[in-house]
Structures are given as C-alpha cells and as structure tokens.
mmCIF file of C-alpha atoms in Angstrom:
data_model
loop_
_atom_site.group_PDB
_atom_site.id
_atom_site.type_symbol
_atom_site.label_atom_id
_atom_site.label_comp_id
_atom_site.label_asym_id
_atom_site.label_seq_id
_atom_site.Cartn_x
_atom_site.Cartn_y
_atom_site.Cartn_z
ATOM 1 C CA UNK A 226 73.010 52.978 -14.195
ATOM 2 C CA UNK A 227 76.739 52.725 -13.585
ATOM 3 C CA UNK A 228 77.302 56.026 -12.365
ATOM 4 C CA UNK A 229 74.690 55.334 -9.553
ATOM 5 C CA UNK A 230 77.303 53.426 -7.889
ATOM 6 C CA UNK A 231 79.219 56.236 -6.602
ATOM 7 C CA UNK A 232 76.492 58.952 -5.748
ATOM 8 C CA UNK A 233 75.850 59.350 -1.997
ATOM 9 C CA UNK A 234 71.990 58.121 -1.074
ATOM 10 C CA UNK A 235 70.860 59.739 2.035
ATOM 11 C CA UNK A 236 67.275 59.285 3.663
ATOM 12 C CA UNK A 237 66.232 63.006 3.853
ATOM 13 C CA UNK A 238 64.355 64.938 6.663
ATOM 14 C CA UNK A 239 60.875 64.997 6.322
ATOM 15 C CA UNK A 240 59.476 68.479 6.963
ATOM 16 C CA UNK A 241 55.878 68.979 8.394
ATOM 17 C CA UNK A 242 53.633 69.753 5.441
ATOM 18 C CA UNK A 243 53.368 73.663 4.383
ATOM 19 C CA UNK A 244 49.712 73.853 3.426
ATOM 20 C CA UNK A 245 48.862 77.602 2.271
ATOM 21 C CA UNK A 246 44.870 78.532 2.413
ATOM 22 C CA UNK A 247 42.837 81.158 3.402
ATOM 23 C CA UNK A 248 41.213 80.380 7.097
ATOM 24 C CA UNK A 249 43.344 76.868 7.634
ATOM 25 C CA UNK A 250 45.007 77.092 10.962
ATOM 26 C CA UNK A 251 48.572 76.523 10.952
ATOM 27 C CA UNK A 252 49.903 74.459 14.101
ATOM 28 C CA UNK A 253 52.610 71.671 12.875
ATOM 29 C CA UNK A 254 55.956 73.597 12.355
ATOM 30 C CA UNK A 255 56.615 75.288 15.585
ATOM 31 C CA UNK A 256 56.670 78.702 13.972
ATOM 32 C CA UNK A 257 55.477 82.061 15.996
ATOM 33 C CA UNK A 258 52.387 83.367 15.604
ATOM 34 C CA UNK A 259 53.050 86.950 15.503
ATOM 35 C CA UNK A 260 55.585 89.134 13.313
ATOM 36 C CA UNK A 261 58.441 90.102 13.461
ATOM 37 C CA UNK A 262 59.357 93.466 15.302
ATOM 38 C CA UNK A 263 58.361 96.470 14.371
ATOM 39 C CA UNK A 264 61.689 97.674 13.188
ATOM 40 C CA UNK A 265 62.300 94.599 11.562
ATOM 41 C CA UNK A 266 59.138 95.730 9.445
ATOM 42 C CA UNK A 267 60.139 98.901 9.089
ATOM 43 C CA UNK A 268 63.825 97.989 8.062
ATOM 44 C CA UNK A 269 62.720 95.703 5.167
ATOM 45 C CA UNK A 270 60.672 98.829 3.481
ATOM 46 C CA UNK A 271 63.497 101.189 3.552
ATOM 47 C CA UNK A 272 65.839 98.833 2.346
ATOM 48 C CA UNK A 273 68.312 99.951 -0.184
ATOM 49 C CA UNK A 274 68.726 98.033 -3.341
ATOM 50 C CA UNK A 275 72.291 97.578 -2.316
ATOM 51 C CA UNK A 276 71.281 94.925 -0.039
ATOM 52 C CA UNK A 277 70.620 92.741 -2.570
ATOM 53 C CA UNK A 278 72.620 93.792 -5.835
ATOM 54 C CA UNK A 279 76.251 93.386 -3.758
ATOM 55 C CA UNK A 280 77.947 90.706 -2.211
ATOM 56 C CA UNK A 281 77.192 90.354 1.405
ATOM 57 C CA UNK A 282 79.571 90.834 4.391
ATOM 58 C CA UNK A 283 80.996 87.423 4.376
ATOM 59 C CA UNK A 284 81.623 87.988 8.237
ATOM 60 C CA UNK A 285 77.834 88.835 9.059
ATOM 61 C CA UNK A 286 79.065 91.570 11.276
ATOM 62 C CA UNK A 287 75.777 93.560 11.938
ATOM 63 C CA UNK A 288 74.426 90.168 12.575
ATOM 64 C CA UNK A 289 77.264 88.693 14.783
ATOM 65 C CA UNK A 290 77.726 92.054 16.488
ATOM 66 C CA UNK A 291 74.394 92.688 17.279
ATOM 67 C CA UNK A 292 74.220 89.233 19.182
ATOM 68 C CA UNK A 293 77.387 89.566 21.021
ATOM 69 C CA UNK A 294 76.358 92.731 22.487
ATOM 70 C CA UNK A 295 73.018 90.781 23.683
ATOM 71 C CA UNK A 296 74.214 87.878 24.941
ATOM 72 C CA UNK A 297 77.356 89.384 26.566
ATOM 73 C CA UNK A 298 80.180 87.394 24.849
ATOM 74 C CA UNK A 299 83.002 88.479 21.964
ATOM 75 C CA UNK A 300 82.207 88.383 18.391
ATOM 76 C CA UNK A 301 84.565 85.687 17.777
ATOM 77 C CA UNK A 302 82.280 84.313 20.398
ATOM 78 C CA UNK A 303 79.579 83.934 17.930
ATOM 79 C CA UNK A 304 78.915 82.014 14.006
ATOM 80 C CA UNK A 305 75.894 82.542 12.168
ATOM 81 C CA UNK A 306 74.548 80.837 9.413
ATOM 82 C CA UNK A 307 71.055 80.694 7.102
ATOM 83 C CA UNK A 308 68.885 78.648 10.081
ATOM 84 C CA UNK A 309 70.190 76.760 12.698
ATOM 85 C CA UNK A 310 69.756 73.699 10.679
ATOM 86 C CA UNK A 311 72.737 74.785 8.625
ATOM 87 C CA UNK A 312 74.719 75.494 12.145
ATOM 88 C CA UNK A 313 74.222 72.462 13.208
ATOM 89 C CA UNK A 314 75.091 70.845 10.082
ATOM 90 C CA UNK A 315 77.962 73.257 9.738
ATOM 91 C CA UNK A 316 78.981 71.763 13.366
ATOM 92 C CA UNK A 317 78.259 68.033 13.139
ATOM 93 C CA UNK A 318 80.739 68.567 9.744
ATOM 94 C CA UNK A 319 83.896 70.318 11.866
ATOM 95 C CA UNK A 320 83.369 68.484 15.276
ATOM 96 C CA UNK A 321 82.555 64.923 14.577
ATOM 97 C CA UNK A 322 85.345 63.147 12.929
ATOM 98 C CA UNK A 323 86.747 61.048 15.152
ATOM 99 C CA UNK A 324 85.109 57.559 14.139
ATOM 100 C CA UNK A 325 83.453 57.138 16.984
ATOM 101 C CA UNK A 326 79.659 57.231 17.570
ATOM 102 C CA UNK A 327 78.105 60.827 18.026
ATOM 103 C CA UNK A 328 75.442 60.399 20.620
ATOM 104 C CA UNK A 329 71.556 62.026 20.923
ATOM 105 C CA UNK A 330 68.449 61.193 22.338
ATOM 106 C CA UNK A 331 66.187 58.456 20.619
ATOM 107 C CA UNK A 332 63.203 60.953 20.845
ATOM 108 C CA UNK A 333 64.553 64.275 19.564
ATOM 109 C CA UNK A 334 64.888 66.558 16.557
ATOM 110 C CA UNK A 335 65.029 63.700 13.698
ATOM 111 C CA UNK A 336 67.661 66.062 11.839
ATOM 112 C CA UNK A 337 70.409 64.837 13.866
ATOM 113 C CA UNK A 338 70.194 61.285 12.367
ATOM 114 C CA UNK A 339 69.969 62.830 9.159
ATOM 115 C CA UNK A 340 72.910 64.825 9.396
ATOM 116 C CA UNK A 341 75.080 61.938 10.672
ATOM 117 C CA UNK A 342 74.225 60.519 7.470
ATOM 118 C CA UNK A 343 75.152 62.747 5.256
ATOM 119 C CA UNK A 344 78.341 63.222 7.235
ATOM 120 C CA UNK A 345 78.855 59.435 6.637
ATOM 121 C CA UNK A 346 79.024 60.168 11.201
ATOM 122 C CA UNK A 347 78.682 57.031 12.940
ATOM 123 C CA UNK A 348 75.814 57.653 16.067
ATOM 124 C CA UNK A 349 73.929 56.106 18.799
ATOM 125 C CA UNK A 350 70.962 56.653 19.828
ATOM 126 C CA UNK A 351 70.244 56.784 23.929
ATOM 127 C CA UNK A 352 66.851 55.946 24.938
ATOM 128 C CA UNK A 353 64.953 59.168 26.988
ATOM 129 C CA UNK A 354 63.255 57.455 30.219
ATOM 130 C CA UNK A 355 59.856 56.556 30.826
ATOM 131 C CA UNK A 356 58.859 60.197 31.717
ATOM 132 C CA UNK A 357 60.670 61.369 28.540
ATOM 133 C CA UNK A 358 63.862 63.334 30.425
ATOM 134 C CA UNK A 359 67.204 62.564 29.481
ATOM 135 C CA UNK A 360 69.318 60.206 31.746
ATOM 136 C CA UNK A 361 73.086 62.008 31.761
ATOM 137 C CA UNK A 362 74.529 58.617 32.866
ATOM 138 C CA UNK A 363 74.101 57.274 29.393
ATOM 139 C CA UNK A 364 76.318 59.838 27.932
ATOM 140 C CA UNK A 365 79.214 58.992 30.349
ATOM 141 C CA UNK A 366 80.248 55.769 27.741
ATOM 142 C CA UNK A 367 82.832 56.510 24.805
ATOM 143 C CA UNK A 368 81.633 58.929 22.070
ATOM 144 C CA UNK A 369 82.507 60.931 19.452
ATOM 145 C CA UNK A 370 80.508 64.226 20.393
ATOM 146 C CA UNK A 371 77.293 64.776 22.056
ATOM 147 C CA UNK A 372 73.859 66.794 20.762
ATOM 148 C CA UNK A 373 70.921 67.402 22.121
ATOM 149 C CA UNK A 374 67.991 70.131 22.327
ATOM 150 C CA UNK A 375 66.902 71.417 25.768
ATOM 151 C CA UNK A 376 64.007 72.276 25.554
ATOM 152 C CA UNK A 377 63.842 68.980 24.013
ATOM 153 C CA UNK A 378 61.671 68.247 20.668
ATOM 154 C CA UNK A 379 59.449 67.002 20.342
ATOM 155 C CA UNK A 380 58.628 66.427 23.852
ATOM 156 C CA UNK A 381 59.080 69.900 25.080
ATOM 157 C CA UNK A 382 60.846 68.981 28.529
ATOM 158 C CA UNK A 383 63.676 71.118 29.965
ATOM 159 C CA UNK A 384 66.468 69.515 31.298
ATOM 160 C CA UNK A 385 68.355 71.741 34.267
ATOM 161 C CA UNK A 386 71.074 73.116 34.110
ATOM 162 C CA UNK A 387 72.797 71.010 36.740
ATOM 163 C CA UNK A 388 71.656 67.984 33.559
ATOM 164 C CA UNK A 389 73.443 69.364 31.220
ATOM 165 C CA UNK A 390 76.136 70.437 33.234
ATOM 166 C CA UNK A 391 77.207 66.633 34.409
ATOM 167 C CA UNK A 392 76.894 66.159 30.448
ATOM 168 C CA UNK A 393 79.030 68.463 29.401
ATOM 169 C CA UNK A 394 81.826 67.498 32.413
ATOM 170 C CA UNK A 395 81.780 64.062 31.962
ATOM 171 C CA UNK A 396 82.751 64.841 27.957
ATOM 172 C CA UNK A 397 85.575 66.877 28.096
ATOM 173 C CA UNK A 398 87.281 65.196 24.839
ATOM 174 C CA UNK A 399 84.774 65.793 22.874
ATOM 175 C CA UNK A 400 82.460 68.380 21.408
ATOM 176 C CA UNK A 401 78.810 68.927 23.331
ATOM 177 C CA UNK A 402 76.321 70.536 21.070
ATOM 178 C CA UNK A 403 72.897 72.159 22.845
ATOM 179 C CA UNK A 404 70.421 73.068 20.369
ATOM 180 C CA UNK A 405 68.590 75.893 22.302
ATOM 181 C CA UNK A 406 66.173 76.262 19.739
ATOM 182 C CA UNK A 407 62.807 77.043 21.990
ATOM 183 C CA UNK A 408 65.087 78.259 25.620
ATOM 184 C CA UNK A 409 63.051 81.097 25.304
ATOM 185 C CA UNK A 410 60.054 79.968 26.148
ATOM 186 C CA UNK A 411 61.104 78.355 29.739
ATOM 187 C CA UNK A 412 63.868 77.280 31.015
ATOM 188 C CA UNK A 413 67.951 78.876 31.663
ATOM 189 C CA UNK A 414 70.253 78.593 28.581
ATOM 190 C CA UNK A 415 73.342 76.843 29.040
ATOM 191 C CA UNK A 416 75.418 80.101 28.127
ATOM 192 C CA UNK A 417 75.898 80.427 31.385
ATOM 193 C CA UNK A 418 77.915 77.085 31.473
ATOM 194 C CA UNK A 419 80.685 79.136 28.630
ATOM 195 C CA UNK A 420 83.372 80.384 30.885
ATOM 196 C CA UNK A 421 84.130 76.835 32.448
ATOM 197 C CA UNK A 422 83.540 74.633 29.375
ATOM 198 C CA UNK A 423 85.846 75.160 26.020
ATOM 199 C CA UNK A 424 83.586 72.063 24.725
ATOM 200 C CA UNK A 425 80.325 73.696 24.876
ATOM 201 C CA UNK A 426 78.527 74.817 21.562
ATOM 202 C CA UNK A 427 75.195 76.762 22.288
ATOM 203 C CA UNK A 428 72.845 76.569 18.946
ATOM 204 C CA UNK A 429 69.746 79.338 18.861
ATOM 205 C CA UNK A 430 67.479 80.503 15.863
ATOM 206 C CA UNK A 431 65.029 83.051 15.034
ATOM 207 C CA UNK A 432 62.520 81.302 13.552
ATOM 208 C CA UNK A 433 60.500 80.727 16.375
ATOM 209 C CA UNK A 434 60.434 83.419 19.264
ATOM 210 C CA UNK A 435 61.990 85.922 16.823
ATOM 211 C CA UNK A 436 59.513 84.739 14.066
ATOM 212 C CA UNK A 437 61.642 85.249 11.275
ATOM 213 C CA UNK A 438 61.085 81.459 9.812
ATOM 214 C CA UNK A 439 61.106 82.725 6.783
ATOM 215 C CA UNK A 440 64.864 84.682 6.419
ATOM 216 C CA UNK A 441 66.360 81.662 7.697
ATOM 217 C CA UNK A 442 69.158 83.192 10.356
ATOM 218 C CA UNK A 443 70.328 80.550 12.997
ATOM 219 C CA UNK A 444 73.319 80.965 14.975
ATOM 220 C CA UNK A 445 75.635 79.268 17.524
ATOM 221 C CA UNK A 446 78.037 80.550 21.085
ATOM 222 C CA UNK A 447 81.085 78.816 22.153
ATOM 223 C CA UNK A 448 84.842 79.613 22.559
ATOM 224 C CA UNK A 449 86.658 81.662 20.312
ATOM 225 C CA UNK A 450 88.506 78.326 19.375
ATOM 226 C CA UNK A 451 85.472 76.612 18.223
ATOM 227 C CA UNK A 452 83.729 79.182 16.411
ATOM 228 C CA UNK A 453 87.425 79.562 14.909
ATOM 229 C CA UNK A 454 86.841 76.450 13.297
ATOM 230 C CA UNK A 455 83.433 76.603 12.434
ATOM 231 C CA UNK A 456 84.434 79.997 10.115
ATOM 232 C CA UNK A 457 87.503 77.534 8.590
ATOM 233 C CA UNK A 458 84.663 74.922 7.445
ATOM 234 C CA UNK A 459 82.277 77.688 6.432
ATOM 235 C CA UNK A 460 85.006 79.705 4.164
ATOM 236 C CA UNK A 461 85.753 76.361 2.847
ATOM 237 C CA UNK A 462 82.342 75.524 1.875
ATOM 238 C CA UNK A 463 80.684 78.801 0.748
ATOM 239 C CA UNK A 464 81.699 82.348 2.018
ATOM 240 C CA UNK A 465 78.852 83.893 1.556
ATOM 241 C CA UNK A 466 76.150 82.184 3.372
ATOM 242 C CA UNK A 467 73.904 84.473 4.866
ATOM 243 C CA UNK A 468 72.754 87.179 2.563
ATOM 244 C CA UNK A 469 72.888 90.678 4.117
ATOM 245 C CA UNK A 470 68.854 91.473 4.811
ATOM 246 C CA UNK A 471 68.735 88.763 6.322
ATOM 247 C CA UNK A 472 71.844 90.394 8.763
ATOM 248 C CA UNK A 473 70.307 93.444 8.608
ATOM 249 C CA UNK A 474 67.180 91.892 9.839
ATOM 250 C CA UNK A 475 68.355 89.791 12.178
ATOM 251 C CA UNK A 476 70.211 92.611 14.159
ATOM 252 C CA UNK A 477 67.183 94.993 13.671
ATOM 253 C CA UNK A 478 64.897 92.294 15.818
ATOM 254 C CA UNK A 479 68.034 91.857 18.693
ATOM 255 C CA UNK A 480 67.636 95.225 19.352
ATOM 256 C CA UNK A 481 63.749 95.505 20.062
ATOM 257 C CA UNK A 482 63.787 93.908 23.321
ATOM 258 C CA UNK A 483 60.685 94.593 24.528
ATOM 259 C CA UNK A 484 58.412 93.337 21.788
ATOM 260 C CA UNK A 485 60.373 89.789 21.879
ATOM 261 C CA UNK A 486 59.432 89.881 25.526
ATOM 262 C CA UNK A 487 55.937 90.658 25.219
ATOM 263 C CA UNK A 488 55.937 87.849 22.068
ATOM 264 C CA UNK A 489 57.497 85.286 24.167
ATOM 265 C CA UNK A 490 54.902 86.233 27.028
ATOM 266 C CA UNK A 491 51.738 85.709 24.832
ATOM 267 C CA UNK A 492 52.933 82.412 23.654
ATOM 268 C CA UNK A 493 53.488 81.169 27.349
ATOM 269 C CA UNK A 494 50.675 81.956 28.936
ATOM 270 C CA UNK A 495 48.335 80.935 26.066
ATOM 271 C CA UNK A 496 50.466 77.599 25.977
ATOM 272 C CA UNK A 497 49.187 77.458 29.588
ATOM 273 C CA UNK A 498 46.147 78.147 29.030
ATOM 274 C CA UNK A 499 46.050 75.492 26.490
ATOM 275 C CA UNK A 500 47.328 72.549 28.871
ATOM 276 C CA UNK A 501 44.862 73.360 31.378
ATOM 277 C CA UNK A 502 41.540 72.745 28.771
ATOM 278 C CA UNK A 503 43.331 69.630 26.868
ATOM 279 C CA UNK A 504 43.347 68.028 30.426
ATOM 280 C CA UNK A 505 40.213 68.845 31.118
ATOM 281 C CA UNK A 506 39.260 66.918 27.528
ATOM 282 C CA UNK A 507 41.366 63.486 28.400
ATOM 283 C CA UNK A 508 45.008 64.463 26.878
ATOM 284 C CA UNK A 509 48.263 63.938 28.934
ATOM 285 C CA UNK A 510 51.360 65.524 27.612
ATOM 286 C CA UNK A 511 55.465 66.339 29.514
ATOM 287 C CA UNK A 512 55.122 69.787 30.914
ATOM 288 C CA UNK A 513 56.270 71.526 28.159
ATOM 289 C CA UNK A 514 58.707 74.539 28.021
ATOM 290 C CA UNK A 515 58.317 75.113 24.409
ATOM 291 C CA UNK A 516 56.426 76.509 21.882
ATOM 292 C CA UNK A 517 54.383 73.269 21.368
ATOM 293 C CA UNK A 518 52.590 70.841 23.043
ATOM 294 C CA UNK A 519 53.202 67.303 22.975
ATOM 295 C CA UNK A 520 49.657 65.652 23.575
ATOM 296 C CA UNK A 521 48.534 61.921 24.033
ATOM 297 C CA UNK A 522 44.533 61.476 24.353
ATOM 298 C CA UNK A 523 43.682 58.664 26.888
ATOM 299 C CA UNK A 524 41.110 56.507 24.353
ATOM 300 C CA UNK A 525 41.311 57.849 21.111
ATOM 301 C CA UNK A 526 44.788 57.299 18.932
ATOM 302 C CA UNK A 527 46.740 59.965 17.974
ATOM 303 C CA UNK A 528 46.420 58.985 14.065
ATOM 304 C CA UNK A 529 42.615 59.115 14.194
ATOM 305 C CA UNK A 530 42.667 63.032 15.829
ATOM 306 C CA UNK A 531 45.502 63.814 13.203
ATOM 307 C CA UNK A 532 43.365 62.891 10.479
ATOM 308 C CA UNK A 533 39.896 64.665 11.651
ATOM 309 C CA UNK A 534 41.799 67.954 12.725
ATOM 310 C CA UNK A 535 43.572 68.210 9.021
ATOM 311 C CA UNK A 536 39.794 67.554 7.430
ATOM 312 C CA UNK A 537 39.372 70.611 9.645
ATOM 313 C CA UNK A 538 41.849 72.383 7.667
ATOM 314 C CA UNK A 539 43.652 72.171 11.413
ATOM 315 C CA UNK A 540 47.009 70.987 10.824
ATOM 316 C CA UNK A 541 49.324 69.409 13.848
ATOM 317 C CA UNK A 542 52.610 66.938 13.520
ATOM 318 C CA UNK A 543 52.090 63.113 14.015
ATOM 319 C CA UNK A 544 54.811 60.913 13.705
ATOM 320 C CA UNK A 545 54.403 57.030 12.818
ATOM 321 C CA UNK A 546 57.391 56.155 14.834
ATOM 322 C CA UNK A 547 58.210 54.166 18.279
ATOM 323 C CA UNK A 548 57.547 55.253 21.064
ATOM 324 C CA UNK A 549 55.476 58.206 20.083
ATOM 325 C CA UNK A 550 53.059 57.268 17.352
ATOM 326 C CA UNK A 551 50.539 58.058 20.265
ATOM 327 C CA UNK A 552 51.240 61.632 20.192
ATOM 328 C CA UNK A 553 50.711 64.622 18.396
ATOM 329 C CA UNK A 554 53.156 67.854 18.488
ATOM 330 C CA UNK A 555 50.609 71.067 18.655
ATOM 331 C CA UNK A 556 52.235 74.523 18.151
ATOM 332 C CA UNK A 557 51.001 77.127 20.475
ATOM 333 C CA UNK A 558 49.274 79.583 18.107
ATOM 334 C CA UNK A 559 47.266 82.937 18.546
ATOM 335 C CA UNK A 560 44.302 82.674 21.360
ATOM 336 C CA UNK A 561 42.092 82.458 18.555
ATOM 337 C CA UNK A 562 43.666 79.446 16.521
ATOM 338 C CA UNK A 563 43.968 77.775 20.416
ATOM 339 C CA UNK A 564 39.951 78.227 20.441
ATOM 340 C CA UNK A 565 39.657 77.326 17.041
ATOM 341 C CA UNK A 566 41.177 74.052 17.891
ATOM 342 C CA UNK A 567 40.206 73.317 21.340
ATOM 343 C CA UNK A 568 36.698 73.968 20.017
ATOM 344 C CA UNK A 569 36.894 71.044 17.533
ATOM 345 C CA UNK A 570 38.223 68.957 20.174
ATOM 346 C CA UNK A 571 35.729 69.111 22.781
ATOM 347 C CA UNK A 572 33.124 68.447 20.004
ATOM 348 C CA UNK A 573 35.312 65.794 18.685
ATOM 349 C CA UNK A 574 36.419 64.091 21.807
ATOM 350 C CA UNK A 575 33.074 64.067 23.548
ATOM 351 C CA UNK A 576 30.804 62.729 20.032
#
C-alpha cells in the first residue's frame, strides 16, 4: 500500500506474559507481592465520583506535593507521569536531540532501545563486564545523553554511588538519566548527587515497592530547569496525563511510611532467603539488590527450567538474547510462592 511508505515502523517492547488463573504463581514482571497501603485502600472506597467525572489537575499537585515533601526537594523539583515508562519516554523525547548517540548498557531494561526508536534517537550500546557491573570509563566517549537503571535490570546489581557519580561528572553537556526503579530494595539513590549536578534526572515508580502496578504513577527529580522542560513537552503532548485517583492514590501511599518499610523489608529478607536455597540447588546469580533474582543453573539451560516451571503454572522471564539466554529473571514473591517454587526446583533439579 502506498500510504505504508510514510508510517513510522517501530519494533515494540515485549512485555512478560500476564497470565490470570486461580493458584498460578506469578513471578515474571517484577511486581510486589503485597497491596497497597492501607489508606491507599481505604482512599479508593471513599472516593467521590468527582474524581473521575472532572478533568484532573493537569499539575498533579497532591501527587507532586506529596513527593516533594518526602524526598526533601521543591515541587518544581519533581514531574510525574502515568508509569515511569512514560517519564522516561517523556525524557528521552526533551533531552536527546542532539544527533549524537544516547548511550546505555547492553544488558539493561530493553525499553531504552525501544524508545530511541521511536524517537528516531541514535544510541550505543556499552557492553556491562564479565561480572555484569557497569564500567564508567565507557561513558567518558562523545554522547548525546546517558541512561541507565541502578539497581540494574535485569541483573539486579547496584552500582555505588561513587559509579555513578564519575558518570554523571564526566557528562556535564549532556543529560544523565538514572532509572531508580527497584533503589528501594538496596542500595543509596542518587538524589543525593542533586545539589552538585544540574544534569542529573532521577526516575522512580510505584509499581513495585509501592505496588500500585496497576494505576500506573511513575515519576522523575532533577533541577527546576529540567523538570521545566519536561512540563513544556508534556503540555505539548497531552495535559492531562495522569488522571486524579491515580494522584490521589499515589500521595495517599507517600504518606504511610511505615507499611512501605515493613513491605520493602519482607521482600528483602525473603529475597535472601531465596539466594541462599537456589545455591544450595546449583544456581549462580549477581548479588542482587532488587526485587528479582537473576539465576543461571550450572547444568541445566535456562530455556529447559523456563518451560517446566510455566507447565507448573510457575511463571519467570527468559530472554533468548546474548549474553543472557542462560538466565532466568525470578521476582521475589510472598514466602509461600518462594516455597512453591523452590519446591519444584529441588524436585526438578535433583530428578
């Protein structure tokens, strides 16, 4: 067809599969295992039917106040926008226009290549080292911006944050993005590097130690400048982004503290808990800092355990890609879906 000609072909993202049956156990999209906050709960019932008949604040100020206040910055400090997939997107769109090649890790988020697509953004790939960390000298050569998640995924590794320091230093010219998607499970976030860097863009979400997947709120830190232009592209594009339960929400579960302690603290220590009996069964996996485990058995490929745990109605993440077509991504779920699992894999492993 003639038309064809002039339509933009992308290759799309390919999410983990979203299987939905009673008793399967759920362990290949990194989401929490637990609800929300109480409040959040609460919230949602008592919600007035205003929330959804008006327009919402196109400003998301409950939302963008309620995280200022928590993370100790301005609210022209902060942007918000419906996941942090549409943050970063919203960011790779304002920040990377120079021509030049954006760079990321070659094992990473496999969004980011996706993105630059769509973006028509020119990128390079730099190649993680043989124990999976990031090498900052490789991010020292001439670039067009910079992204990269730490905790990295799907690896799990923290970098420090003298690492991402010497990346962001060595890049003043140019935009750094850190997609701090799973910092709350282990590690510091690089907020702390805001007051010396005006090139530093700090991405969170809560869809996974918020566990609020399903409302879709991401959001982003950096200097009032940046976030200044991030608003400019938004406004452009559609001012009304993030519908106003989902601000509501989102400001509701920011304020309950304790329970996204206590969350955060169950999925550690059963993540642990978890490394210690995969060992003990022949895996080897980075010491993750995440909400997942990245897992390599030592005689049985990755493909053939994928397979047998999803006839088990036990679903995990295996790519078919370089480099890590040996290993599968396991979310940390309840104690009980970690038995549930580690049950089938001692029978499995050890037939």
């Amino acid at each position: 067809m003639k038309w064809e000609e002039n339509v933009r072909k992308v290759v799309p993202y390919v999410a983990g599969e979203q299987p939905n049956r009673p008793g399967m156990i759920k362990l290949n999209t990194n989401e929490c295992p637990y609800p929300p906050a109480p409040g959040v709960g609460r919230l949602a019932r008592e919600m007035d039917y205003d929330a959804l008949r008006l327009y919402p604040d196109m400003d998301s100020r409950p939302l963008v106040e309620a995280l200022a206040a928590y993370y100790h910055v301005e609210p022209a400090q902060v942007f918000v926008g419906v996941g942090s997939d549409d943050v970063l997107s919203m960011a790779f769109m304002t920040f990377f226009n120079s021509g030049k090649p954006v760079l990321f890790p070659d094992v990473t988020y496999s969004f980011y290549d996706v993105w630059a697509g769509l973006h028509q953004i020119p990128y390079r790939t730099c190649p993680l080292g043989e124990d999976w960390h990031i090498r900052p000298a490789d991010y020292c050569q001439p670039n067009g911006g910079i992204v990269f998640p730490n905790p990295n995924a799907p690896t799990g590794l923290l970098e420090s944050l003298d690492v991402v320091e010497e990346i962001v230093a060595s890049n003043r010219d140019v935009v750094v993005i850190v997609d701090e998607a799973y910092i709350d499970f282990g590690g510091e976030s690089a907020l702390a590097l805001l007051d010396q860097y005006d090139n530093l863009l700090v991405v969170g979400t809560f869809s996974k130690s918020r566990a609020m997947a399903g409302l879709r709120i991401g959001f982003c830190i950096g200097s009032e400048k940046l976030i200044g232009y991030l608003n400019n592209v938004k406004f452009a594009f559609n001012s009304y982004t993030m519908n106003l339960p989902a601000q509501l929400l989102g400001a509701e579960a920011v304020r309950e503290e304790g329970y996204f302690r206590e969350t955060v603290g169950k999925i550690i220590a059963t993540r642990e808990r978890t490394k210690g009996k995969m060992k003990e069964l022949g895996f080897s996996f980075p010491d993750s800092k995440a909400n997942f485990i990245f897992a390599t058995h030592a005689s049985i490929p990755a493909g053939q355990i994928y397979t047998a745990l999803r006839e088990a109605d036990i679903y995990v993440r295996h790519w078919d890609k370089p480099r890590i077509s040996e290993y599968l991504r396991i979310t940390i779920g309840t104690d009980q879906q970690m038995d549930r699992l580690l049950g089938f894999l001692e029978t499995y492993v050890r037939a």
